[in-house]
XYZ file of C-alpha atoms in Angstrom:
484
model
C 7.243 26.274 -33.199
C 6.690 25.134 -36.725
C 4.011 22.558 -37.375
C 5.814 19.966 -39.005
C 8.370 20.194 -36.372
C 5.311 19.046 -33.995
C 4.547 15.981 -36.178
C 8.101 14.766 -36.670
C 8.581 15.115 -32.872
C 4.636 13.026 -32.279
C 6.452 10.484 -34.799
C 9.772 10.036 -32.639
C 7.471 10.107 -29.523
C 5.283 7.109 -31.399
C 8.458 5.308 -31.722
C 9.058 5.482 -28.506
C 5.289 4.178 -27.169
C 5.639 1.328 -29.758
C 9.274 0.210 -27.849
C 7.368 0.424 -24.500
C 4.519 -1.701 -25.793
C 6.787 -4.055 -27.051
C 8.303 -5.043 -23.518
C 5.348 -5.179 -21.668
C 5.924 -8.806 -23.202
C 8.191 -9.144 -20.929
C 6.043 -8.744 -17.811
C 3.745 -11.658 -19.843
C 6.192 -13.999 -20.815
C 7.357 -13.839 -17.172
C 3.591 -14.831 -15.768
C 3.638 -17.438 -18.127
C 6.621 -19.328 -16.984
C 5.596 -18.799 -13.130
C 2.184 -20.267 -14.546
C -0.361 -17.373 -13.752
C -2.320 -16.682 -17.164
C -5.371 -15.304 -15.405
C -2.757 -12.511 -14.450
C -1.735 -11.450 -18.041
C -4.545 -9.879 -19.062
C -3.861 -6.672 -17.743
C -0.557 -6.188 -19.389
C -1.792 -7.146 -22.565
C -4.330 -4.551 -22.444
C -1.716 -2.032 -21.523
C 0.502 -3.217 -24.380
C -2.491 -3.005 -26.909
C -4.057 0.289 -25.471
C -0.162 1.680 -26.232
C 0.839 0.223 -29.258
C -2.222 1.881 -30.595
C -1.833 5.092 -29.204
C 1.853 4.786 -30.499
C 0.938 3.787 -34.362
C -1.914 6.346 -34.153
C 1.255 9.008 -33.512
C 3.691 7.451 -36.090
C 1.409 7.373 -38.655
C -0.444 10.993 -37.895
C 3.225 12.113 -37.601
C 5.366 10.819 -40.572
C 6.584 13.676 -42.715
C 9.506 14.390 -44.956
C 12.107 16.275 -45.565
C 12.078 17.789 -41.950
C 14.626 18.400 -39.344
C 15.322 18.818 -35.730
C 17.104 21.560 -34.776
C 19.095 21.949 -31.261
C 16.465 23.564 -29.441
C 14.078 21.175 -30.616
C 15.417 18.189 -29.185
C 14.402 19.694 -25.836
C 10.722 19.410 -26.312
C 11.492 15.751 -27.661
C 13.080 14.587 -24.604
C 10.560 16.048 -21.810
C 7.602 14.745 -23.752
C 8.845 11.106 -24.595
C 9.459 11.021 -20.714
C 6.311 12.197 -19.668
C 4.818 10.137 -22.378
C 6.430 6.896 -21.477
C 5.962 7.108 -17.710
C 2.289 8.225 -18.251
C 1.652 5.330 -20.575
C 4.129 2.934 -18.256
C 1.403 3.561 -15.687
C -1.348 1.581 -17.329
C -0.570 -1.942 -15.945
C -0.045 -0.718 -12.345
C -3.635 0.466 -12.758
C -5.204 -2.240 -14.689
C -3.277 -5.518 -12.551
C -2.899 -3.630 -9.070
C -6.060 -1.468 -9.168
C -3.647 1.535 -8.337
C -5.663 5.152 -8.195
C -4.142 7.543 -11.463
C -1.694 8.975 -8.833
C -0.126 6.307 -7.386
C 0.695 4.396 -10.872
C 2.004 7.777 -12.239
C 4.178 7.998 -9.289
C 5.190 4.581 -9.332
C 6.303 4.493 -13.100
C 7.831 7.914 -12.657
C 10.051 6.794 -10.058
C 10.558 3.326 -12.329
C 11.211 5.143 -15.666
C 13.222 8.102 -13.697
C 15.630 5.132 -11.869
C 14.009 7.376 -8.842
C 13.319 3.802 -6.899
C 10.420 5.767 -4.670
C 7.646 3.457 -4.087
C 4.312 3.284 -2.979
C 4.038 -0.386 -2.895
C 3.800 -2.886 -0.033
C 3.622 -6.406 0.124
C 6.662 -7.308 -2.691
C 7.737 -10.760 -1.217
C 4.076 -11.652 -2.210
C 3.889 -9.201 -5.483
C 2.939 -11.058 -8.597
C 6.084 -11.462 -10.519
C 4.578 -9.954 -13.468
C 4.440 -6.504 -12.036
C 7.837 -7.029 -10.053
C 9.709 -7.694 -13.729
C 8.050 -4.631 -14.670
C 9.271 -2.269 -12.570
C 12.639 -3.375 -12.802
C 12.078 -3.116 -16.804
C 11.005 0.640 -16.225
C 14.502 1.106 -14.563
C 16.764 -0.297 -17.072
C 15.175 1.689 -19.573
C 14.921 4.705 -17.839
C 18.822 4.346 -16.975
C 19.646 3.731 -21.379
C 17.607 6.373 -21.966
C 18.787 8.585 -19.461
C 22.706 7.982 -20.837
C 21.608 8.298 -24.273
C 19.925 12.265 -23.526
C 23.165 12.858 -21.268
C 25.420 12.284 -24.112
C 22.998 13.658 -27.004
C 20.730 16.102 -25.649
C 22.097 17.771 -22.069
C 25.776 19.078 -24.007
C 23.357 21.340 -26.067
C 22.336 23.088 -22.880
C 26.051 22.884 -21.383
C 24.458 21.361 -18.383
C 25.849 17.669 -18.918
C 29.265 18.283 -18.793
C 30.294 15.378 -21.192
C 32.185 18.072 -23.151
C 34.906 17.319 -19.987
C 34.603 13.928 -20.625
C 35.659 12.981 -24.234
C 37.302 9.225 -24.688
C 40.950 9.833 -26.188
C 41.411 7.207 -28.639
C 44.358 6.607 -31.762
C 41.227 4.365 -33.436
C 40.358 6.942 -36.452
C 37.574 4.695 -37.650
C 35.007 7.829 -37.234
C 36.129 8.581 -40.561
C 34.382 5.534 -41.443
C 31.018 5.603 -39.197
C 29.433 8.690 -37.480
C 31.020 9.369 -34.119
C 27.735 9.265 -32.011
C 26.528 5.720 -34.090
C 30.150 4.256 -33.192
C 29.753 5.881 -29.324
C 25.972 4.875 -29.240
C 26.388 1.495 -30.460
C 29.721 0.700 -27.311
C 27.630 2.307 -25.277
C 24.665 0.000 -25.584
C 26.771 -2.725 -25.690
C 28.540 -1.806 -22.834
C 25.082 -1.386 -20.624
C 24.090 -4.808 -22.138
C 26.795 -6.451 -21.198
C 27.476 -5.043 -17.653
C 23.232 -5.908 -16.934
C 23.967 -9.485 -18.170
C 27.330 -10.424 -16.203
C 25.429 -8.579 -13.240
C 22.981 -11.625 -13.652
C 25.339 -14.338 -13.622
C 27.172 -12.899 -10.712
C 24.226 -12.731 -8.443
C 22.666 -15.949 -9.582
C 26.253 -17.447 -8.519
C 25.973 -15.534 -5.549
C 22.878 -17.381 -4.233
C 19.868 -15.275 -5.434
C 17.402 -16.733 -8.124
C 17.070 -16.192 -11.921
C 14.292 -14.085 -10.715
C 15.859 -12.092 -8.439
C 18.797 -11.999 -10.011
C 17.509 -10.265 -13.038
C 15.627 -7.893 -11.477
C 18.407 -6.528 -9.234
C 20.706 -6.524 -11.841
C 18.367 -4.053 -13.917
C 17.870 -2.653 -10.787
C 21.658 -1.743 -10.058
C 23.255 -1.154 -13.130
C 20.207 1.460 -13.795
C 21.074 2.640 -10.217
C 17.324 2.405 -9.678
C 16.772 0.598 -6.382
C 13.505 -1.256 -6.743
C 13.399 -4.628 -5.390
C 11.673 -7.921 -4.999
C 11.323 -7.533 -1.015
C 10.265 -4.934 0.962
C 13.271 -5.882 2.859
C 15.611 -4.629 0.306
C 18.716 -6.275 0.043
C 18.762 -7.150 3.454
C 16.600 -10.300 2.509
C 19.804 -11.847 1.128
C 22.418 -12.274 4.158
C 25.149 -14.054 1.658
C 28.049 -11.208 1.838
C 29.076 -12.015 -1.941
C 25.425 -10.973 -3.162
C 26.100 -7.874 -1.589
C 28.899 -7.494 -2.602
C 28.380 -8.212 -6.529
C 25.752 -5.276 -5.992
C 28.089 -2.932 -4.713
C 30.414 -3.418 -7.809
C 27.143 -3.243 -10.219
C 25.884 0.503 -8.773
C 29.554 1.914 -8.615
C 29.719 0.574 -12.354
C 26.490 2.247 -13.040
C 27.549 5.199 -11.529
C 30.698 5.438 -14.261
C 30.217 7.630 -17.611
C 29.033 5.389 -19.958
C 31.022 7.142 -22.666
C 34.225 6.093 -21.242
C 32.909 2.329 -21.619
C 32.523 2.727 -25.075
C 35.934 4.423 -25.101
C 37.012 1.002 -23.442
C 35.261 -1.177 -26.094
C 37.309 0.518 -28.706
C 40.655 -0.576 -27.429
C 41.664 2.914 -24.667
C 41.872 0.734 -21.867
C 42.879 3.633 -20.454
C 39.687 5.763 -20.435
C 38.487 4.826 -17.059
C 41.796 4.783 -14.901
C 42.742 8.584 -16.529
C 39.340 10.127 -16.055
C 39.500 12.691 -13.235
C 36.135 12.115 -12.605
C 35.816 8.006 -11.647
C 38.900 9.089 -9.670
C 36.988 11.328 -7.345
C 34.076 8.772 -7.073
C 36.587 6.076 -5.936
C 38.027 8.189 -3.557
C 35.404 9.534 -2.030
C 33.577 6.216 -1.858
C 36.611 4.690 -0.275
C 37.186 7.300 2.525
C 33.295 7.394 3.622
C 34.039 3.459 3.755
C 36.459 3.727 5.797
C 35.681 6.315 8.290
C 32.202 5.743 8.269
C 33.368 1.496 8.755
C 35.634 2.240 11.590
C 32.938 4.604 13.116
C 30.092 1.914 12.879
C 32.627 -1.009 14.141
C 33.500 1.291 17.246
C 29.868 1.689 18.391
C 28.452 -1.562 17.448
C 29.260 -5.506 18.476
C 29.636 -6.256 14.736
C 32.987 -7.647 13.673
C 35.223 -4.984 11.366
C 34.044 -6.515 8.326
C 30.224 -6.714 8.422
C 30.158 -3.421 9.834
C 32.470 -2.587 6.584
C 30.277 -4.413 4.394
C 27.281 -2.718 5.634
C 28.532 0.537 5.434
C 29.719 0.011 2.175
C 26.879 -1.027 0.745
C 24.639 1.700 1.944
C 26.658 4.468 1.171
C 27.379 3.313 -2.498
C 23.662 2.800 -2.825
C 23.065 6.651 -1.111
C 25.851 8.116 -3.175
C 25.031 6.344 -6.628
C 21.289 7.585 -6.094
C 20.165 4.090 -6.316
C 18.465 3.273 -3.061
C 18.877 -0.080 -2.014
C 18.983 -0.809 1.759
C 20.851 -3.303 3.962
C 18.542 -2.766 6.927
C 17.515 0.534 8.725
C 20.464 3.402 8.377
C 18.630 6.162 10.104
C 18.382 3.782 13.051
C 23.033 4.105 13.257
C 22.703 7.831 15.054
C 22.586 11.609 13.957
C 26.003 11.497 12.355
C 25.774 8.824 10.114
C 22.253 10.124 8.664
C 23.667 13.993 8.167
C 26.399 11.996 6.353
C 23.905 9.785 4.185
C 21.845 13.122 3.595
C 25.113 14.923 2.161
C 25.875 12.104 0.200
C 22.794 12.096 -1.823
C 23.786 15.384 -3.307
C 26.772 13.880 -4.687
C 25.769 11.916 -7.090
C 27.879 9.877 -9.431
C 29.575 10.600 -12.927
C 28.055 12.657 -15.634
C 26.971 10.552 -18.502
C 25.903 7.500 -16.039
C 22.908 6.209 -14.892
C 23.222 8.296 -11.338
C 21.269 11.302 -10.363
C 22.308 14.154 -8.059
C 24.582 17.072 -8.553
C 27.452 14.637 -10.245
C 31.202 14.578 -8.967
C 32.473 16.819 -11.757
C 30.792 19.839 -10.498
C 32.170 20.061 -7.157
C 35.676 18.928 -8.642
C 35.390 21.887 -10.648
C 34.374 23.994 -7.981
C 37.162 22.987 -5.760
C 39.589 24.268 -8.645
C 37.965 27.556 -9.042
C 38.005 27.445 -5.347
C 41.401 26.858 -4.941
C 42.299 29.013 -7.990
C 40.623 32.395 -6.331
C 42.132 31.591 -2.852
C 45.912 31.678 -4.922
C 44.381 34.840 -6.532
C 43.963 36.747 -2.820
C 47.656 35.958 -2.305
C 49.063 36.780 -5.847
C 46.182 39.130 -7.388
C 48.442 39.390 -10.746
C 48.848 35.812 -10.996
C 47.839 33.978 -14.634
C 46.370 30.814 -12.994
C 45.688 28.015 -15.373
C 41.893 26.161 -14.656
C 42.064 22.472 -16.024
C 39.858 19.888 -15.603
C 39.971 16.406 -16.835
C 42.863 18.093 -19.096
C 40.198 20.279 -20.322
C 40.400 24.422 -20.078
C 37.660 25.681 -17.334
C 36.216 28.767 -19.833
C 33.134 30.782 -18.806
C 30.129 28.764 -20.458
C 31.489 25.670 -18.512
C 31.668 27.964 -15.182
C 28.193 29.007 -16.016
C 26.422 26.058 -16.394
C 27.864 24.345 -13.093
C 26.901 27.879 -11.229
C 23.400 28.040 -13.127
C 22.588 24.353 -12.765
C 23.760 24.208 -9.027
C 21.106 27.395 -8.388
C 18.528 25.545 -9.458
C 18.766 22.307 -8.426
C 19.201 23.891 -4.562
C 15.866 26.056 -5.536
C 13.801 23.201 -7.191
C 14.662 21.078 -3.436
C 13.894 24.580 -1.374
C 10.498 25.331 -3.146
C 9.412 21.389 -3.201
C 10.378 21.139 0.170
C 8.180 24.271 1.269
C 5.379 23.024 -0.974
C 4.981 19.144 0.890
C 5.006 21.268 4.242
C 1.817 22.647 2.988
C 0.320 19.321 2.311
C 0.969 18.471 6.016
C 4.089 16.582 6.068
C 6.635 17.053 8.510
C 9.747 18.950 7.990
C 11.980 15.703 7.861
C 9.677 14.082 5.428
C 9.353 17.221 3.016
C 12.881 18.399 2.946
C 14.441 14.975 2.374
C 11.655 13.712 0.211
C 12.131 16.939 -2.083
C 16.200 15.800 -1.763
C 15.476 12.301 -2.511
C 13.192 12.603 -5.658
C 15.265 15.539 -7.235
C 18.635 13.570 -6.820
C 17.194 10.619 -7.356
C 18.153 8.695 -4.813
C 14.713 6.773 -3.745
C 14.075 6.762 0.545
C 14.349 9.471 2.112
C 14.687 9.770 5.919
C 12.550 9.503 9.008
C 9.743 6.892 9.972
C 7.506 7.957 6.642
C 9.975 7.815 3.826
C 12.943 5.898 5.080
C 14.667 2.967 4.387
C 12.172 1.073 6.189
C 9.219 2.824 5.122
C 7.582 3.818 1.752
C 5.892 6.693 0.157
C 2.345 5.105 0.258
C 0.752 7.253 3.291
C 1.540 10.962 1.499
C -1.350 13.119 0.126
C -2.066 12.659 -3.280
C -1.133 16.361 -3.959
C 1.869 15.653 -2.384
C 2.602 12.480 -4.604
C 1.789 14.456 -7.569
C 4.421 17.463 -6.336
C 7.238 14.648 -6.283
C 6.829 13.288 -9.432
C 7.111 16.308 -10.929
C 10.108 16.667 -8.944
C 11.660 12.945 -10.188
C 11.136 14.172 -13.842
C 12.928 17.668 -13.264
C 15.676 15.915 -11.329
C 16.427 13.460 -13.622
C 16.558 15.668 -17.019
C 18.752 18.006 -14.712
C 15.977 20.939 -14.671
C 17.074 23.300 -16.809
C 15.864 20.725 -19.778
C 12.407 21.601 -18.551
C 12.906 25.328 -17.665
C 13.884 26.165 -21.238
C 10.284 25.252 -22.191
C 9.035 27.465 -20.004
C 10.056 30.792 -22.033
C 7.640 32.398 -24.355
C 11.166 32.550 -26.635
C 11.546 28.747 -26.988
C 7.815 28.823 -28.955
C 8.678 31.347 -31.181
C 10.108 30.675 -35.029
């Protein structure tokens, strides 16, 4: 790789730590109005220590007249992560006195929207560092919608090429495509964060907590002010509110812009938030009717409880209304499958994404017609889109390894001495990005504070491959991708 390539990409990267510095005024302005100077200190350090670092790089790495290519852009996006959740780390270190590993993990899982913790004690947490990691979230979920709409279609892994807004608006001819898309999009994620807010504030939580779970949600992150979760708030409409703010985050934020521009359409036509919908409604119901059956809760609590923890499992956020594993063995095999799922490609959501078993299911179906008429031209559509070979490929490819990066993390926490449980649905729950895992350690009601440090260290490597969907990563990994 070409030198000056390396300094424009140390420039962007700059950019980048000088954004981060920027809102760790946040976290200050916040101590200030709950009147606890003595506490800003450390964020201002971390703030100075990176907006240094990040000048240092933009003004080592200005140069002119050069240009990313493609394959470039994937060395971009896995350093500015690592970067920013490296740097991210400092004030968990410098106000909580966290070792190197725990504040890496922590910000990982912030910046990721992995919602993983290793923290105890949040009821009491200064709100300096509570704001923070609820900061990390919503701008690990803009950045994370910006790569899946820029970045992930050059490796045919993101599958936004399925998902193009139809629109009669011809102003592109006017303004660059991706400016107009970029600019809804923001705009959209703005706007959805702020009426989040005002919906939980009239819902009964405070400004507080009210801005952090709305950052929290919409970035389908699951960090929270109480260890209890949401489970510390018994008003139904507050859980309610957050159920429509993950599902929303769970929706391709390209179809929002699409909406902005006047397709009201966009959402309502899109195969894909069809299949989300659906499948969120039936494990509702069944899942509802189940719980109701077994338990003296009246039909809808046990609806609204179900609801809410399966759109939190599915969406990858993490969020918990009380202790799931605790409902049986069938309803945590059912919250273990659903963390595969996913939502929508092009939203804040981890996991394997809804379009890629949709797509499977027509293939599926499409070779099963093929056994009974084997000279039969069968037309593969999806999201009126033709199903062609590289689109095939990807899904196959990217399916292969996410199931392989779970399999050899699993098999690697066993050998730091974790149980099977623990390692297998840790592995799960980092790499989708879902947050808790499942059993006594790592559950809803437990946190990821007692693991090894090695085994810490193996899952936030696993939150940063799962959330730039691996093969982002991989591709750095051949002696090709150096070459001129």
């Amino acid at each position: 790789m070409a030198w000056p390539t390396l300094r424009i990409i140390t420039f962007i990267n700059g950019i980048f730590l000088l954004t981060l510095s920027i809102s760790m005024v946040i976290p200050m302005l916040t101590l200030t109005i709950f009147s606890r100077p003595d506490e800003i200190n450390p964020f201002l350090w971390s703030s100075v220590i990176t907006f240094m670092s990040g000048l240092g790089m933009v003004l080592y790495g200005r140069a002119r007249d050069v240009h990313l290519r493609p394959r470039d852009m994937y060395l971009l996006t896995v350093s500015s992560w690592v970067l920013v959740g490296l740097f991210a780390s400092l004030p968990f270190m410098l106000s909580q006195h966290m070792d190197v590993t725990d504040a890496v993990f922590e910000s990982m899982s912030g910046i990721t929207a992995t919602g993983a913790t290793v923290l105890q004690g949040l009821d009491d947490m200064s709100p300096g560092i509570l704001i923070w990691r609820s900061v990390l979230h919503w701008l690990g979920g803009i950045g994370f919608i910006a790569m899946a709409v820029a970045i992930l279609p050059m490796l045919r892994i993101g599958g936004m090429r399925l998902f193009q807004t139809e629109s009669s608006d011809r102003s592109e001819k006017i303004m660059p495509r991706s400016h107009m898309v970029a600019k809804y999009m923001v705009a959209a994620y703005v706007g959805v964060s702020t009426l989040g807010f005002l919906a939980l504030w009239l819902a009964g939580m405070s400004v507080f907590d009210a801005i952090n779970h709305s950052m929290s949600a919409i970035s389908t992150g699951g960090f929270s002010t109480s260890d209890q979760s949401l489970a510390k708030w018994t008003t139904p409409a507050v859980h309610w509110v957050v159920i429509v703010l993950m599902i929303l985050g769970s929706l391709p934020f390209m179809l929002f812009a699409g909406v902005l521009r006047g397709n009201f359409k966009a959402l309502l036509r899109d195969q894909q938030v069809r299949g989300l919908i659906t499948i969120l409604l039936c494990t509702w119901a069944i899942l509802g009717t189940w719980y109701w059956l077994t338990t003296d809760m009246p039909w809808y609590d046990a609806l609204r409880h179900v609801a809410f923890n399966t759109t939190s499992i599915m969406t990858t956020t993490g969020f918990a209304l009380g202790d799931y594993t605790l409902w049986g063995g069938f309803a945590s095999m059912l919250f273990f499958y659903l963390g595969f799922i996913g939502g929508c490609s092009g939203s804040t959501a981890g996991g394997l994404k809804i379009f890629r078993f949709q797509v499977a299911y027509t293939l599926l179906k499409a070779n099963l017609m093929l056994l009974i008429h084997p000279r039969a031209v069968i037309k593969q559509q999806y999201n009126r889109h033709n199903l062609d070979e590289d689109i095939v490929r990807s899904i196959l490819t990217f399916s292969f390894f996410f199931s392989i990066t779970i399999a050899v993390l699993a098999l690697g926490l066993t050998l730091c001495g974790l149980d099977w449980i623990t390692a297998l649905t840790g592995a799960a729950s980092t790499v989708s990005g879902v947050g808790p895992g499942m059993g006594p350690v790592i559950g809803p009601a437990g946190n990821f504070a007692s693991l090894p440090d090695a085994a810490k260290w193996m899952l936030t490597v696993g939150m940063l491959l799962g959330r730039l969907e691996i093969l982002t990563v991989l591709v750095l990994m051949l002696p090709a991708f150096w070459r001129h």
